[in-house]
């Protein structure tokens, strides 16, 4: 996707503060953190939102969740973390490339606003 900011970050065309990277996913610090630790985990492949997860591409979601504990340990989130996806306008999604927010470093209130 030519005009997708997270595709550009995934391809290194826009700089980001990387936390983890492999051939399938990238994790990097959010530009506008909502918690003491706020990292975004994205698939390198462009998927617009959770609406577009299918039988064919859902492996990447399992892969992200598989990597999450390792990432959380590296980020010193032993107290716990929130891993959240915003989907669509009512879900609060602003960037139309699938991403999961890893938030931690403080107690995360529930329900969210
Ligand atoms: P959403 O609102 O779509 O769930 O989350 C998008 C997130 O991306 C927001 O938390 C926002 O701060 C972050 N963000 C938007 N543009 C950039 C950017 O260019 N670099 C980084 N690191 N984060 C960004
Ligand atoms: Zn994209």
PDB file of C-alpha atoms and ligand atoms in Angstrom:
ATOM      1  CA  UNK A   1       0.000   0.000   0.000  1.00  0.00           C
ATOM      2  CA  UNK A   2       1.765   3.110  -1.296  1.00  0.00           C
ATOM      3  CA  UNK A   3       0.190   5.653   1.049  1.00  0.00           C
ATOM      4  CA  UNK A   4       0.176   3.511   4.231  1.00  0.00           C
ATOM      5  CA  UNK A   5       2.330   4.971   6.981  1.00  0.00           C
ATOM      6  CA  UNK A   6       2.854   1.610   8.735  1.00  0.00           C
ATOM      7  CA  UNK A   7       3.872  -0.061   5.447  1.00  0.00           C
ATOM      8  CA  UNK A   8       6.452   2.701   5.103  1.00  0.00           C
ATOM      9  CA  UNK A   9       7.654   2.093   8.667  1.00  0.00           C
ATOM     10  CA  UNK A  10       7.740  -1.686   7.991  1.00  0.00           C
ATOM     11  CA  UNK A  11       9.891  -1.083   4.886  1.00  0.00           C
ATOM     12  CA  UNK A  12      12.182   1.390   6.660  1.00  0.00           C
ATOM     13  CA  UNK A  13      11.031   4.330   4.525  1.00  0.00           C
ATOM     14  CA  UNK A  14       9.893   6.185   7.663  1.00  0.00           C
ATOM     15  CA  UNK A  15      12.114   5.848  10.761  1.00  0.00           C
ATOM     16  CA  UNK A  16      10.815   4.258  13.947  1.00  0.00           C
ATOM     17  CA  UNK A  17      12.248   3.267  17.302  1.00  0.00           C
ATOM     18  CA  UNK A  18      12.301  -0.491  16.821  1.00  0.00           C
ATOM     19  CA  UNK A  19      11.887  -2.955  19.664  1.00  0.00           C
ATOM     20  CA  UNK A  20      11.729  -6.197  17.685  1.00  0.00           C
ATOM     21  CA  UNK A  21      11.831  -7.185  14.042  1.00  0.00           C
ATOM     22  CA  UNK A  22      11.828 -10.372  12.010  1.00  0.00           C
ATOM     23  CA  UNK A  23      10.692 -11.310   8.512  1.00  0.00           C
ATOM     24  CA  UNK A  24       6.977 -11.246   9.469  1.00  0.00           C
ATOM     25  CA  UNK A  25       6.462  -8.539  12.093  1.00  0.00           C
ATOM     26  CA  UNK A  26       7.828  -5.293  13.484  1.00  0.00           C
ATOM     27  CA  UNK A  27       7.401  -3.824  16.960  1.00  0.00           C
ATOM     28  CA  UNK A  28       8.196  -0.154  17.554  1.00  0.00           C
ATOM     29  CA  UNK A  29       7.450   2.566  20.085  1.00  0.00           C
ATOM     30  CA  UNK A  30       4.282   4.588  19.570  1.00  0.00           C
ATOM     31  CA  UNK A  31       4.939   8.234  18.679  1.00  0.00           C
ATOM     32  CA  UNK A  32       2.303   9.433  21.172  1.00  0.00           C
ATOM     33  CA  UNK A  33       2.480   7.010  24.129  1.00  0.00           C
ATOM     34  CA  UNK A  34      -0.678   6.371  26.174  1.00  0.00           C
ATOM     35  CA  UNK A  35       1.179   4.524  28.947  1.00  0.00           C
ATOM     36  CA  UNK A  36       4.756   4.447  30.285  1.00  0.00           C
ATOM     37  CA  UNK A  37       5.417   1.638  27.798  1.00  0.00           C
ATOM     38  CA  UNK A  38       3.507   1.803  24.512  1.00  0.00           C
ATOM     39  CA  UNK A  39       4.674  -0.353  21.642  1.00  0.00           C
ATOM     40  CA  UNK A  40       2.902  -1.119  18.375  1.00  0.00           C
ATOM     41  CA  UNK A  41       3.183  -4.580  16.846  1.00  0.00           C
ATOM     42  CA  UNK A  42       2.409  -4.800  13.147  1.00  0.00           C
ATOM     43  CA  UNK A  43       2.521  -7.458  10.449  1.00  0.00           C
ATOM     44  CA  UNK A  44       4.866  -6.421   7.635  1.00  0.00           C
ATOM     45  CA  UNK A  45       2.182  -7.531   5.198  1.00  0.00           C
ATOM     46  CA  UNK A  46      -0.508  -4.892   4.709  1.00  0.00           C
ATOM     47  CA  UNK A  47      -3.809  -5.915   6.306  1.00  0.00           C
ATOM     48  CA  UNK A  48      -6.120  -2.920   6.702  1.00  0.00           C
ATOM     49  CA  UNK A  49      -7.867  -3.897   9.918  1.00  0.00           C
ATOM     50  CA  UNK A  50      -9.236  -6.774  11.985  1.00  0.00           C
ATOM     51  CA  UNK A  51     -12.191  -6.774   9.566  1.00  0.00           C
ATOM     52  CA  UNK A  52      -9.794  -8.194   6.960  1.00  0.00           C
ATOM     53  CA  UNK A  53      -8.466 -11.153   8.931  1.00  0.00           C
ATOM     54  CA  UNK A  54      -9.350 -14.366   7.112  1.00  0.00           C
ATOM     55  CA  UNK A  55      -8.616 -18.075   7.251  1.00  0.00           C
ATOM     56  CA  UNK A  56      -5.739 -17.376   4.822  1.00  0.00           C
ATOM     57  CA  UNK A  57      -3.966 -14.621   6.791  1.00  0.00           C
ATOM     58  CA  UNK A  58      -4.945 -15.253  10.432  1.00  0.00           C
ATOM     59  CA  UNK A  59      -1.647 -17.065  11.165  1.00  0.00           C
ATOM     60  CA  UNK A  60       0.011 -13.673  11.587  1.00  0.00           C
ATOM     61  CA  UNK A  61      -2.311 -12.819  14.487  1.00  0.00           C
ATOM     62  CA  UNK A  62      -1.367 -16.023  16.304  1.00  0.00           C
ATOM     63  CA  UNK A  63       2.270 -15.255  15.551  1.00  0.00           C
ATOM     64  CA  UNK A  64       2.002 -11.783  17.080  1.00  0.00           C
ATOM     65  CA  UNK A  65       0.417 -13.216  20.230  1.00  0.00           C
ATOM     66  CA  UNK A  66       3.077 -15.929  20.307  1.00  0.00           C
ATOM     67  CA  UNK A  67       5.796 -13.263  20.319  1.00  0.00           C
ATOM     68  CA  UNK A  68       4.023 -11.032  22.854  1.00  0.00           C
ATOM     69  CA  UNK A  69       5.310 -12.664  26.086  1.00  0.00           C
ATOM     70  CA  UNK A  70       8.943 -12.473  24.904  1.00  0.00           C
ATOM     71  CA  UNK A  71       8.448  -8.849  23.932  1.00  0.00           C
ATOM     72  CA  UNK A  72       6.747  -7.999  27.230  1.00  0.00           C
ATOM     73  CA  UNK A  73       9.632  -9.553  29.165  1.00  0.00           C
ATOM     74  CA  UNK A  74      12.147  -7.515  27.145  1.00  0.00           C
ATOM     75  CA  UNK A  75      10.106  -4.388  27.946  1.00  0.00           C
ATOM     76  CA  UNK A  76      10.133  -5.283  31.672  1.00  0.00           C
ATOM     77  CA  UNK A  77       6.342  -5.603  31.839  1.00  0.00           C
ATOM     78  CA  UNK A  78       6.393  -8.338  34.502  1.00  0.00           C
ATOM     79  CA  UNK A  79       3.407  -6.675  36.187  1.00  0.00           C
ATOM     80  CA  UNK A  80       1.275  -7.377  33.132  1.00  0.00           C
ATOM     81  CA  UNK A  81       0.274  -5.642  29.969  1.00  0.00           C
ATOM     82  CA  UNK A  82      -2.642  -4.876  27.699  1.00  0.00           C
ATOM     83  CA  UNK A  83      -2.521  -6.060  24.086  1.00  0.00           C
ATOM     84  CA  UNK A  84      -5.270  -4.335  22.168  1.00  0.00           C
ATOM     85  CA  UNK A  85      -6.508  -3.831  18.630  1.00  0.00           C
ATOM     86  CA  UNK A  86      -8.690  -0.909  17.603  1.00  0.00           C
ATOM     87  CA  UNK A  87     -10.873  -1.743  14.610  1.00  0.00           C
ATOM     88  CA  UNK A  88     -12.774   0.764  12.511  1.00  0.00           C
ATOM     89  CA  UNK A  89     -13.982   4.223  13.416  1.00  0.00           C
ATOM     90  CA  UNK A  90     -15.980   3.245  16.502  1.00  0.00           C
ATOM     91  CA  UNK A  91     -13.091   1.080  17.631  1.00  0.00           C
ATOM     92  CA  UNK A  92     -10.825   4.133  17.553  1.00  0.00           C
ATOM     93  CA  UNK A  93      -8.639   2.965  14.666  1.00  0.00           C
ATOM     94  CA  UNK A  94      -6.756   5.871  13.086  1.00  0.00           C
ATOM     95  CA  UNK A  95      -4.087   4.025  11.072  1.00  0.00           C
ATOM     96  CA  UNK A  96      -5.567   1.582   8.563  1.00  0.00           C
ATOM     97  CA  UNK A  97      -2.863  -1.073   8.858  1.00  0.00           C
ATOM     98  CA  UNK A  98      -3.524  -3.851  11.374  1.00  0.00           C
ATOM     99  CA  UNK A  99      -1.657  -3.227  14.618  1.00  0.00           C
ATOM    100  CA  UNK A 100      -1.747  -4.267  18.235  1.00  0.00           C
ATOM    101  CA  UNK A 101      -0.946  -1.852  21.026  1.00  0.00           C
ATOM    102  CA  UNK A 102       1.176  -3.308  23.823  1.00  0.00           C
ATOM    103  CA  UNK A 103       0.586  -1.051  26.805  1.00  0.00           C
ATOM    104  CA  UNK A 104       2.052  -1.351  30.271  1.00  0.00           C
ATOM    105  CA  UNK A 105       4.111   0.137  33.042  1.00  0.00           C
ATOM    106  CA  UNK A 106       1.017   1.172  35.005  1.00  0.00           C
ATOM    107  CA  UNK A 107      -2.359  -0.296  35.964  1.00  0.00           C
ATOM    108  CA  UNK A 108      -4.596  -0.301  32.902  1.00  0.00           C
ATOM    109  CA  UNK A 109      -8.156   0.674  33.824  1.00  0.00           C
ATOM    110  CA  UNK A 110     -11.137  -1.308  32.563  1.00  0.00           C
ATOM    111  CA  UNK A 111     -13.421  -0.573  30.810  1.00  0.00           C
ATOM    112  CA  UNK A 112     -11.506   1.773  28.493  1.00  0.00           C
ATOM    113  CA  UNK A 113     -13.104   5.089  27.578  1.00  0.00           C
TER     114      UNK A 113
HETATM  115  P1  LIG B   1      -4.905   3.465  16.341  1.00  0.00           P
HETATM  116  O1  LIG B   1      -5.478   4.751  16.803  1.00  0.00           O
HETATM  117  O2  LIG B   1      -5.083   3.284  14.842  1.00  0.00           O
HETATM  118  O3  LIG B   1      -5.348   2.249  17.093  1.00  0.00           O
HETATM  119  O4  LIG B   1      -3.358   3.548  16.627  1.00  0.00           O
HETATM  120  C1  LIG B   1      -2.472   4.243  15.816  1.00  0.00           C
HETATM  121  C2  LIG B   1      -1.292   4.588  16.671  1.00  0.00           C
HETATM  122  O5  LIG B   1      -0.208   4.905  15.816  1.00  0.00           O
HETATM  123  C3  LIG B   1      -1.498   5.795  17.569  1.00  0.00           C
HETATM  124  O6  LIG B   1      -1.297   5.407  18.932  1.00  0.00           O
HETATM  125  C4  LIG B   1      -0.456   6.800  17.089  1.00  0.00           C
HETATM  126  O7  LIG B   1       0.116   7.513  18.160  1.00  0.00           O
HETATM  127  C5  LIG B   1       0.554   5.920  16.382  1.00  0.00           C
HETATM  128  N1  LIG B   1       1.236   6.544  15.271  1.00  0.00           N
HETATM  129  C6  LIG B   1       0.685   7.246  14.243  1.00  0.00           C
HETATM  130  N2  LIG B   1       1.626   7.625  13.370  1.00  0.00           N
HETATM  131  C7  LIG B   1       2.813   7.144  13.847  1.00  0.00           C
HETATM  132  C8  LIG B   1       4.159   7.215  13.369  1.00  0.00           C
HETATM  133  O8  LIG B   1       4.466   7.787  12.318  1.00  0.00           O
HETATM  134  N3  LIG B   1       5.106   6.604  14.121  1.00  0.00           N
HETATM  135  C9  LIG B   1       4.807   5.956  15.285  1.00  0.00           C
HETATM  136  N4  LIG B   1       5.809   5.388  15.955  1.00  0.00           N
HETATM  137  N5  LIG B   1       3.542   5.868  15.762  1.00  0.00           N
HETATM  138  C10 LIG B   1       2.555   6.466  15.054  1.00  0.00           C
HETATM  139 ZN1  LIG B   2       0.086  -0.861   5.383  1.00  0.00          ZN
END
